[in-house]
Every structure is written in C-alpha cells, then in structure tokens.
PDB file of C-alpha atoms in Angstrom:
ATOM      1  CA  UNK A 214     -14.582  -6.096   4.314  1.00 77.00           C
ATOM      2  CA  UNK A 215     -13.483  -7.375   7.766  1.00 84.00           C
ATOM      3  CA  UNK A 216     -10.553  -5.625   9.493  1.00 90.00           C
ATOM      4  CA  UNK A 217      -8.171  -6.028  12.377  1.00 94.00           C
ATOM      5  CA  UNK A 218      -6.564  -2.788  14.191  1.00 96.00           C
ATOM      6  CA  UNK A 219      -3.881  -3.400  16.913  1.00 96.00           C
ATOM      7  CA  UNK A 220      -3.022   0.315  17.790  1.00 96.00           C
ATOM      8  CA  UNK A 221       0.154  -0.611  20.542  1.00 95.00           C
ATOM      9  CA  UNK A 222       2.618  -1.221  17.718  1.00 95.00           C
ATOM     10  CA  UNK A 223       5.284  -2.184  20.970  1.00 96.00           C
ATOM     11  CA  UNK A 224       4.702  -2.960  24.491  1.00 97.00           C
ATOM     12  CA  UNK A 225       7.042  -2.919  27.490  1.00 97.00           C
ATOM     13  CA  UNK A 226       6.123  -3.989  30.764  1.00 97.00           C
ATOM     14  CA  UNK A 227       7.595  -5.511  33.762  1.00 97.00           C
ATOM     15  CA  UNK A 228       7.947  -8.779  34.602  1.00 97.00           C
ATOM     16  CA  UNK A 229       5.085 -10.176  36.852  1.00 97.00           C
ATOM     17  CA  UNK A 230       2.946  -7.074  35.942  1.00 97.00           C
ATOM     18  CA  UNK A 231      -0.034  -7.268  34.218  1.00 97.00           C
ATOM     19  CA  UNK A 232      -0.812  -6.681  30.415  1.00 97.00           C
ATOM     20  CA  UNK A 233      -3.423  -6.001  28.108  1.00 97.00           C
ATOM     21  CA  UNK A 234      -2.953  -5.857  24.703  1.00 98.00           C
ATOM     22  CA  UNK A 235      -5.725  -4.368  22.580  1.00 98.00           C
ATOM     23  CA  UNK A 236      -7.804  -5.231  19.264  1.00 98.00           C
ATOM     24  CA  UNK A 237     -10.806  -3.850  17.390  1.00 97.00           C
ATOM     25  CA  UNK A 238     -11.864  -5.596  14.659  1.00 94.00           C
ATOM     26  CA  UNK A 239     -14.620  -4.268  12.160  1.00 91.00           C
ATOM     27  CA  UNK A 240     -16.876  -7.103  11.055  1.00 86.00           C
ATOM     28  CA  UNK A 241     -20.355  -7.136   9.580  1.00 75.00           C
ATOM     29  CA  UNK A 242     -21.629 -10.142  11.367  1.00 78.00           C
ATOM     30  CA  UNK A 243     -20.773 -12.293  14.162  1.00 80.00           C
ATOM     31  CA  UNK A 244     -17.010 -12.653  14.429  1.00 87.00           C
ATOM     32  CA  UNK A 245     -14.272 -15.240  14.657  1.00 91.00           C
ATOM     33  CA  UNK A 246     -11.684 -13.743  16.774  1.00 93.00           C
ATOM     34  CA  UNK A 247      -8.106 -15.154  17.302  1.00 94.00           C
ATOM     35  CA  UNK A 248      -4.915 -14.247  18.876  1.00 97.00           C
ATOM     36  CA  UNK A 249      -1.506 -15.436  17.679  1.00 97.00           C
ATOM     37  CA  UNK A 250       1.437 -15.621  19.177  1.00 97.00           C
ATOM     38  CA  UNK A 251       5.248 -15.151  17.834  1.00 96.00           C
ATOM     39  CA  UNK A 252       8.210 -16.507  19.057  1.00 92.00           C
ATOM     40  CA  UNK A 253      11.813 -15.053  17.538  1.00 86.00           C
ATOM     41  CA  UNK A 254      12.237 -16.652  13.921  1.00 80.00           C
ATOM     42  CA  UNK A 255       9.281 -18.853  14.662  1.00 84.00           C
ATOM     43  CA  UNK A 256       5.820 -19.262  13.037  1.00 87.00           C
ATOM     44  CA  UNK A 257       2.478 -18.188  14.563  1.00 93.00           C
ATOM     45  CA  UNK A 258       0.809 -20.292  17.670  1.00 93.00           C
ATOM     46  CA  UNK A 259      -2.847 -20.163  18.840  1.00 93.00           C
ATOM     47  CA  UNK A 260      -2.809 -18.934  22.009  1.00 96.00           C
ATOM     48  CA  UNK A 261      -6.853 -18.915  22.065  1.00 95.00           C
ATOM     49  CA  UNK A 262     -10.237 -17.808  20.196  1.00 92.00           C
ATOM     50  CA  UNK A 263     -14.022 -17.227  20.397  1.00 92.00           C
ATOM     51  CA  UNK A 264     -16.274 -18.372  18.201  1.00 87.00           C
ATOM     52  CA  UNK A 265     -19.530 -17.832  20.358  1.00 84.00           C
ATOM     53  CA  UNK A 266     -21.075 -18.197  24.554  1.00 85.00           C
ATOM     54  CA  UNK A 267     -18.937 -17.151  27.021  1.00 87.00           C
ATOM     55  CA  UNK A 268     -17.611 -13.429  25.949  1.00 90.00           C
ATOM     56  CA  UNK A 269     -14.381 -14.342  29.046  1.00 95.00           C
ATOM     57  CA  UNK A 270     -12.329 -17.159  27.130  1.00 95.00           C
ATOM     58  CA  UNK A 271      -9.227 -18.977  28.062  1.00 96.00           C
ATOM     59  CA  UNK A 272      -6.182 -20.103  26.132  1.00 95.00           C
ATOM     60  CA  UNK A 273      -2.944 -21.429  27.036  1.00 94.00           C
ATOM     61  CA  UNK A 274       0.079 -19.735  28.597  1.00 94.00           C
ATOM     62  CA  UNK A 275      -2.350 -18.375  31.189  1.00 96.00           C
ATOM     63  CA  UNK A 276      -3.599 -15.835  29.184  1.00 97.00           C
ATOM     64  CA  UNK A 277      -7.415 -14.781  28.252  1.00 97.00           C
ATOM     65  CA  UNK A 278      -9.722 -12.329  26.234  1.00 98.00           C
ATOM     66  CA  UNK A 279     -12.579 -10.553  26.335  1.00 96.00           C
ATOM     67  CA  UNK A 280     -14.881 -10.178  23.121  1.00 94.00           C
ATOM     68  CA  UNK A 281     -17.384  -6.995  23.745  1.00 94.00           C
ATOM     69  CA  UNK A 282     -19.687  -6.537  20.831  1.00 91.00           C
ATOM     70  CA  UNK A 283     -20.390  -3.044  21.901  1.00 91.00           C
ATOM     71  CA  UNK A 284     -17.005  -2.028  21.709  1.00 93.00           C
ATOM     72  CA  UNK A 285     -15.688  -4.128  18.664  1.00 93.00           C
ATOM     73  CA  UNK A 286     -12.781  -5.235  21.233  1.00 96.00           C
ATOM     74  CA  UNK A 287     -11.221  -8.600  21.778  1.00 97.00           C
ATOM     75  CA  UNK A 288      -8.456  -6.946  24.162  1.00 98.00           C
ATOM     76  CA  UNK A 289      -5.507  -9.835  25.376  1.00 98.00           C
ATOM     77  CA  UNK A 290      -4.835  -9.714  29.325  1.00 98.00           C
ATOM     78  CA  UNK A 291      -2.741 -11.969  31.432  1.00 98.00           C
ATOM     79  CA  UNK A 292      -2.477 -11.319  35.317  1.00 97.00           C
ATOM     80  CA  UNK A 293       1.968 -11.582  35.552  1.00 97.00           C
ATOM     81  CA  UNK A 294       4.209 -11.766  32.309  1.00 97.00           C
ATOM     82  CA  UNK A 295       6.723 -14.017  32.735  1.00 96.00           C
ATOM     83  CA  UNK A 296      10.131 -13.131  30.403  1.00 95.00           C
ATOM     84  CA  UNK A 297       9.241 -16.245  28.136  1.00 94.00           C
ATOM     85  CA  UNK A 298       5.993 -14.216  26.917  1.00 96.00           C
ATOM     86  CA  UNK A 299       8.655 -11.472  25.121  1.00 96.00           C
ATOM     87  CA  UNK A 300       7.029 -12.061  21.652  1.00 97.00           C
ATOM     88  CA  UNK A 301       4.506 -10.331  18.957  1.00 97.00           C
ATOM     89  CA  UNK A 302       1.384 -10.465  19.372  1.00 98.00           C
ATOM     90  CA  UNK A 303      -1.369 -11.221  16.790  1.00 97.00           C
ATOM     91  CA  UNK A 304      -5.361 -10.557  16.513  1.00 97.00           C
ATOM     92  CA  UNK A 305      -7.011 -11.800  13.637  1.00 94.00           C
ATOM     93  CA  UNK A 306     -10.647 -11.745  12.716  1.00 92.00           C
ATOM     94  CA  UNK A 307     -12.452 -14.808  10.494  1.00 88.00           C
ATOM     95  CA  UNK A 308     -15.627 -14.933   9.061  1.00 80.00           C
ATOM     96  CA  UNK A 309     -16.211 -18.866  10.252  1.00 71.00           C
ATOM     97  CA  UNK A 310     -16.701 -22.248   8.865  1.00 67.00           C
ATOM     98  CA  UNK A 311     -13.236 -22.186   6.802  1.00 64.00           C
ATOM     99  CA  UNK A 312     -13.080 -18.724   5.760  1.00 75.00           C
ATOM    100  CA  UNK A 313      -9.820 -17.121   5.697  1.00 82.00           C
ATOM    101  CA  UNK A 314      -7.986 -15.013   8.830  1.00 88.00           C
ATOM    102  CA  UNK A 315      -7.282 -11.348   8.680  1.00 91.00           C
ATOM    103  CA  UNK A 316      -4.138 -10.099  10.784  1.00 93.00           C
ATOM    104  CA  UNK A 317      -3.905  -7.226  12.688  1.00 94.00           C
ATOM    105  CA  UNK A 318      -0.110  -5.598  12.331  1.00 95.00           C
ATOM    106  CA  UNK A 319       0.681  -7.445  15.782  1.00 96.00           C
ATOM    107  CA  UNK A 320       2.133  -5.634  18.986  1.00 97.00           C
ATOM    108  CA  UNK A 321       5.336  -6.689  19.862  1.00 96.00           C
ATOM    109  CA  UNK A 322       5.987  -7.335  23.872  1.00 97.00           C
ATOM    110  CA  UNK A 323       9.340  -6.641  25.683  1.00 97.00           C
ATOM    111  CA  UNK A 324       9.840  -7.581  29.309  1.00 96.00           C
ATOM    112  CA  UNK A 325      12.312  -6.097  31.394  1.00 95.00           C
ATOM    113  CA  UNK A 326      13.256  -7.407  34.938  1.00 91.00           C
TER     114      UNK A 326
ATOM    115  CA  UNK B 186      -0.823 -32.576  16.727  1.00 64.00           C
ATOM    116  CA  UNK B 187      -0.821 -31.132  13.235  1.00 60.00           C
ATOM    117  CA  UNK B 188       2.025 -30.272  11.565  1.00 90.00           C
ATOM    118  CA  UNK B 189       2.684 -27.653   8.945  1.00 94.00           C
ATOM    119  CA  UNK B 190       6.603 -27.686   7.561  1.00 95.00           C
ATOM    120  CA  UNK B 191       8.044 -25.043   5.197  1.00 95.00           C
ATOM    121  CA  UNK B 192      11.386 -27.038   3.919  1.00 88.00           C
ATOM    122  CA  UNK B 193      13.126 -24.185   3.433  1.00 89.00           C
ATOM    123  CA  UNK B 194      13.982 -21.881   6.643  1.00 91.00           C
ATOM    124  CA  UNK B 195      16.533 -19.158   5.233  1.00 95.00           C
ATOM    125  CA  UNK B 196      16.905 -18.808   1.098  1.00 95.00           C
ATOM    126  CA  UNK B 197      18.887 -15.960  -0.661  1.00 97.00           C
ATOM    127  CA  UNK B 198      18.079 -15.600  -3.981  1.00 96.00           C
ATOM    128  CA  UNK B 199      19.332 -12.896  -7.011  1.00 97.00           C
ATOM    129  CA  UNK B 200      17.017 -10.698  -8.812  1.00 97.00           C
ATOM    130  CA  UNK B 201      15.127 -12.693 -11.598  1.00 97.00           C
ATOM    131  CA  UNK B 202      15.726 -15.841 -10.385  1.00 97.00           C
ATOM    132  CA  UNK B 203      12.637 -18.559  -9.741  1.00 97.00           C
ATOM    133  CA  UNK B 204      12.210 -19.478  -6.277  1.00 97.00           C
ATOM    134  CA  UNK B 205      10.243 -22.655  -5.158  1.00 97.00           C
ATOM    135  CA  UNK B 206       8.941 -21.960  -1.727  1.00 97.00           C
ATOM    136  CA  UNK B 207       7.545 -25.482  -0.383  1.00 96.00           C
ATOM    137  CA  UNK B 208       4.965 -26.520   2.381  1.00 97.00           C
ATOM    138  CA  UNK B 209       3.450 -29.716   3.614  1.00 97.00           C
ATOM    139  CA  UNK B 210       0.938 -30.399   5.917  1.00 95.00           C
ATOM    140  CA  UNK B 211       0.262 -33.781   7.518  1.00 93.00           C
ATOM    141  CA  UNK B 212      -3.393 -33.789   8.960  1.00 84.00           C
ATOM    142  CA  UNK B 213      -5.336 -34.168   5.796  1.00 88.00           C
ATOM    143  CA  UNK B 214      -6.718 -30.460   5.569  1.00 88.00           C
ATOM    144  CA  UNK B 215      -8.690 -29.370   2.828  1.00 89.00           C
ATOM    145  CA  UNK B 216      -7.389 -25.403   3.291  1.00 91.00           C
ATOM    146  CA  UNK B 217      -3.697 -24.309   3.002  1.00 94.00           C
ATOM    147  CA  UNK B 218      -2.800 -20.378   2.673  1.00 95.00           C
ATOM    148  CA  UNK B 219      -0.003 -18.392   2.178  1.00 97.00           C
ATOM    149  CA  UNK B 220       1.085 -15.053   3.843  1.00 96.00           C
ATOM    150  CA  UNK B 221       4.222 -12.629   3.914  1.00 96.00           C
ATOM    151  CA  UNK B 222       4.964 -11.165   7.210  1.00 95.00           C
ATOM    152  CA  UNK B 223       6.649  -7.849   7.119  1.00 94.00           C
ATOM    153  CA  UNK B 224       7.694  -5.442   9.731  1.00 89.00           C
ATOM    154  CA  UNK B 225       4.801  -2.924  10.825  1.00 88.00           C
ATOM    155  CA  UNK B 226       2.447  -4.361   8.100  1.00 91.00           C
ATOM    156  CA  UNK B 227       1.302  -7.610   9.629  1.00 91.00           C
ATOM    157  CA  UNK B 228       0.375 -10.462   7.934  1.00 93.00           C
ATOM    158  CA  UNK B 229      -0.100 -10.184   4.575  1.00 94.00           C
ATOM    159  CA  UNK B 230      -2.377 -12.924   2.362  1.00 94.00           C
ATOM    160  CA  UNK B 231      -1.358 -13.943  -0.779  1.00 97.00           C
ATOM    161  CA  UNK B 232      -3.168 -17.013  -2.175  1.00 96.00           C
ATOM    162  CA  UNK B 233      -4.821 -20.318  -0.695  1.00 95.00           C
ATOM    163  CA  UNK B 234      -6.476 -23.122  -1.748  1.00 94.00           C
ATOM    164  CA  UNK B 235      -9.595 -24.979  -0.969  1.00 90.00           C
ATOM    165  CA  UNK B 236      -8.475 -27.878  -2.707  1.00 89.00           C
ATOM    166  CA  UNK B 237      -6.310 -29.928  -4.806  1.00 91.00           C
ATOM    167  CA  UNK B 238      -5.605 -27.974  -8.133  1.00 87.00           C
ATOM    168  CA  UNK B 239      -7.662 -25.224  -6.667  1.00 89.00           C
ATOM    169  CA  UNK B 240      -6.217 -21.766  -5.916  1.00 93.00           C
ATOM    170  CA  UNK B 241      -7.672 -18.267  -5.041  1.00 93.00           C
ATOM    171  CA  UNK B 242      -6.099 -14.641  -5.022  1.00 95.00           C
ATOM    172  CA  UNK B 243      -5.550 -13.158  -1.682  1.00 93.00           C
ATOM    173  CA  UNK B 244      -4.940  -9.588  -1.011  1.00 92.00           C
ATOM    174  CA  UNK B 245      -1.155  -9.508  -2.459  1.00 96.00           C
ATOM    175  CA  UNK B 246      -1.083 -12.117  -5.236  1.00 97.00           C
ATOM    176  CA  UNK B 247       1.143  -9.778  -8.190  1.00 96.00           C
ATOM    177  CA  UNK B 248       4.290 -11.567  -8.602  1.00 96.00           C
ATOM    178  CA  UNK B 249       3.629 -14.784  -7.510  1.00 97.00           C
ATOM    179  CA  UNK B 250       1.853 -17.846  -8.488  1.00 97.00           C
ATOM    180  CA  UNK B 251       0.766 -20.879  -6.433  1.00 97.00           C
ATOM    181  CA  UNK B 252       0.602 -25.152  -7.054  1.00 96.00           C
ATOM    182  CA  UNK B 253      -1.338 -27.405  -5.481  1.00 96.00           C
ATOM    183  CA  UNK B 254      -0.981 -30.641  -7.228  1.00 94.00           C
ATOM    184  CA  UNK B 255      -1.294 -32.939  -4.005  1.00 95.00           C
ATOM    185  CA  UNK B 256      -3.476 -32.232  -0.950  1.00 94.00           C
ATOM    186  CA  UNK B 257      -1.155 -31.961   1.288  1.00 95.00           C
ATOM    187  CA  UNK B 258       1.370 -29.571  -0.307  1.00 96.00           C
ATOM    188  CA  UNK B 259       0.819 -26.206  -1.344  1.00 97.00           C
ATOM    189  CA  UNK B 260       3.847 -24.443  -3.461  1.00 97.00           C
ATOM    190  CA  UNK B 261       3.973 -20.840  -3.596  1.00 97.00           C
ATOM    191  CA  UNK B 262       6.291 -19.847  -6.943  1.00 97.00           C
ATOM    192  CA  UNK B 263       8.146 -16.460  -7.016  1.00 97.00           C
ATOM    193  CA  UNK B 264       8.521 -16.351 -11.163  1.00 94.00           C
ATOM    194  CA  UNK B 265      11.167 -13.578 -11.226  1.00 96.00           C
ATOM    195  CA  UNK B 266      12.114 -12.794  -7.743  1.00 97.00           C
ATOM    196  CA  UNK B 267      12.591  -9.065  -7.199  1.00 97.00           C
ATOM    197  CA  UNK B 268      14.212  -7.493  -3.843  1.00 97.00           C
ATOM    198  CA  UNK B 269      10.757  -6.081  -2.722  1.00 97.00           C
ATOM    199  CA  UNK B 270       9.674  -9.791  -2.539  1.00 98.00           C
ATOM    200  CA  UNK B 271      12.772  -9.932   0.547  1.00 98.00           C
ATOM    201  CA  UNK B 272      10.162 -10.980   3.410  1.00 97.00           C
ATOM    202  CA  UNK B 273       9.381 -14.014   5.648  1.00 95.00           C
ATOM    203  CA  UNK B 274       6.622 -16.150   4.321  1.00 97.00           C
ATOM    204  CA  UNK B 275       3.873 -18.314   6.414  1.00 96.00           C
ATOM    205  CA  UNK B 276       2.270 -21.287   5.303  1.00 96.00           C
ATOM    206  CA  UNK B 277      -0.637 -22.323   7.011  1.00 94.00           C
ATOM    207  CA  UNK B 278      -3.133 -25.236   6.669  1.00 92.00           C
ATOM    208  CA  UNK B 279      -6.644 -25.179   8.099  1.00 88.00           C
ATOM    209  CA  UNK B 280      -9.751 -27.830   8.216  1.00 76.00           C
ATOM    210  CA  UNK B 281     -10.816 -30.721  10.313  1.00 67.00           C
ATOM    211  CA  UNK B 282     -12.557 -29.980  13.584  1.00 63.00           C
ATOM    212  CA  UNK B 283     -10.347 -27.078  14.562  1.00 58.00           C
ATOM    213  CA  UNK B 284     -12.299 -25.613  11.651  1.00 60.00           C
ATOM    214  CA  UNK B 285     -11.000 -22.045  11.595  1.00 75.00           C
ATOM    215  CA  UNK B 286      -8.335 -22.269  12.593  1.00 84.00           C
ATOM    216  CA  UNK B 287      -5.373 -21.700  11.284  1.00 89.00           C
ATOM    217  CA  UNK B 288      -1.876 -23.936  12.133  1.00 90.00           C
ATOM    218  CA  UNK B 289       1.305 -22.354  10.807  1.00 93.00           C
ATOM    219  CA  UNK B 290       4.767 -23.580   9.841  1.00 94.00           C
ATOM    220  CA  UNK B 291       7.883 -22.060  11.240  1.00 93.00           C
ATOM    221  CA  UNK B 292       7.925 -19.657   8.234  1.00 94.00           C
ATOM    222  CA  UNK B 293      10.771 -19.238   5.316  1.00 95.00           C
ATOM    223  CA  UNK B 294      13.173 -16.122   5.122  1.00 95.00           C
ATOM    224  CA  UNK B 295      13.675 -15.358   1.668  1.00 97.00           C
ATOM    225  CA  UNK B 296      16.318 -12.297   0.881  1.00 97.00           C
ATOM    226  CA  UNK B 297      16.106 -10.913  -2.869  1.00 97.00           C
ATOM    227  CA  UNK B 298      19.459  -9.469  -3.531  1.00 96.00           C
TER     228      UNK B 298
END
C-alpha cells in the first residue's frame, strides 16, 4: 500500500528565508507525487507535481521540488517565504492514470517578521 | 478553471440527526472523492466514485454512505451523525487532462453536538 510521511508536523521560519519542507513516500512503482497547499478555512490548491523527466519541477507561488528515487523524497523548497505562504502544507502520493491521492498529515508553516 | 463547490461551508448538527453534505463539480469529471481533514491526521478518504451510480469504500467509510445520481454531484450522507464525525470534509473531483489530479472545494465544517 502506498504511503505519505511528512515528519515536520510545524514549521517556523523567517520571512525571506528559505524553506524546505520534507516528504517520503513509500510506493511500489513509479510515483505520482503532489503537494497541496492550505489556506485558513480554505480547501486544498496544487501548488505542483511530477509525474515523470525532469526530477527539479516547478509550480506556482515560486516554489519547487525535488523527486529522488534513491531517497523516496519529494522535499518542497522555495528560495524567500513571503508572509502570504503561512499555510499547511500537503504531500500526497498517486498511483497514476485516475487512481486516488494519499495525504501525508501536512506541515503547517508560520512566518514571523 | 474547474470548479468544485461544497454548498454548505459551516453546519452544526445534534447527535442522530441525518446530514446531507453536497458537492458539485462543473468540468465534466468522471472521478469525485470525499475526505475528512482532521488535526494531526491528514487527509482522510472516505468514498469516491468513478461514475454515475458508482461508489467505492475508501479508507474511513463506517458511518457514512455516499450518492451519485448525476455526474456532476457527489453526496456524502452522515445517517446518524455522531460527535466523532465533528471534522471538516473535502470534496474533490478529478479527470480530464489534468488526469491525476485532484481539484478541491473550499471544504464543509460540520460540528456534531
């Protein structure tokens, strides 16, 4: 059975420093990996994914992952939070085609000034 | 863009009453899921659908039933509500050619008292 693990149950960094935010996922096969983003009282957004080719992808809000195989890791990084990324964070793992997601326990992000 | 809408934002129910929790999607998808978010636990699936009349357990499906009667709405049905059922539930659709992935609404807060 696939699985997500977010181990950083709650982040706090400064703003314009950098942050990585971490996920291993166990999967038997190649993965679909995901991460979701989630405003206050809001449902989930996209922020970006992999599905195969370049291991370095880009999604919106500036931010990007890394998938390495060898490591079972699809880690989150942006260069300078901004206060507007103060959220939780979301990994989830599919099996692809339309197979259904499963959700890490998310890592919620503070900023302070 | 597609849209996902859960008509109900903020519910409060009493124990043993039947709550209706209702989402429609507008971009013709052939998948539409259900999940409870709680604190620490993540995202939590409960049942989907593949298609119209068609429903599938997820990983929490005891105490609640699902209706898909019309592609584009997906009902999730809380037969006797009970205070552990006190959570905020995500409706999400999925198909086209942003196979995978998943779009979400903005989520209904149900409180079992």
């Amino acid at each position: 059975a696939q699985s997500v693990t977010q181990p950083d149950i709650h982040i706090t960094v400064s703003e314009g420093a950098s942050l990585e935010l971490r996920c291993n996922y166990s999967y038997g096969a190649t993965p679909y990996l995901f991460w979701y983003v989630q405003s206050p009282g809001q449902g989930l957004q996209l922020l970006l994914k992999y599905f195969s080719g370049d291991t370095l992808v880009q999604g919106i809000k500036g931010f990007e992952a890394e998938f390495k195989r060898s490591q079972s890791s699809f880690n989150l990084r942006k260069p300078s939070v901004h206060w507007s990324d103060a959220a939780e964070y979301f990994c989830a793992v599919g099996a692809g085609g339309n197979e259904k997601l499963t959700f890490g326990t998310g890592t919620r992000l503070t900023i302070i000034p | 863009d597609v849209k996902v809408t859960q008509s109900s934002r903020y519910l409060v129910k009493r124990t043993g009453e039947k709550v209706f929790l209702e989402c429609v999607q507008d971009m013709d998808h052939e998948n539409m899921f259900w999940y409870r978010q709680d604190p620490g636990l993540g995202l939590r699936l409960i049942y989907f659908s593949y298609d119209v009349k068609m429903k599938e357990k997820g990983d929490i499906p005891e105490g609640y039933s699902v209706s898909r009667e019309k592609k584009e709405r997906f009902s999730l049905i809380l037969e006797s509500a009970s205070t552990n059922q006190t959570s905020m539930y995500l409706c999400a659709s999925q198909g086209g050619a942003g196979a995978n992935v998943l779009t979400f609404g903005a989520g209904s807060r149900l409180t079992v008292l």
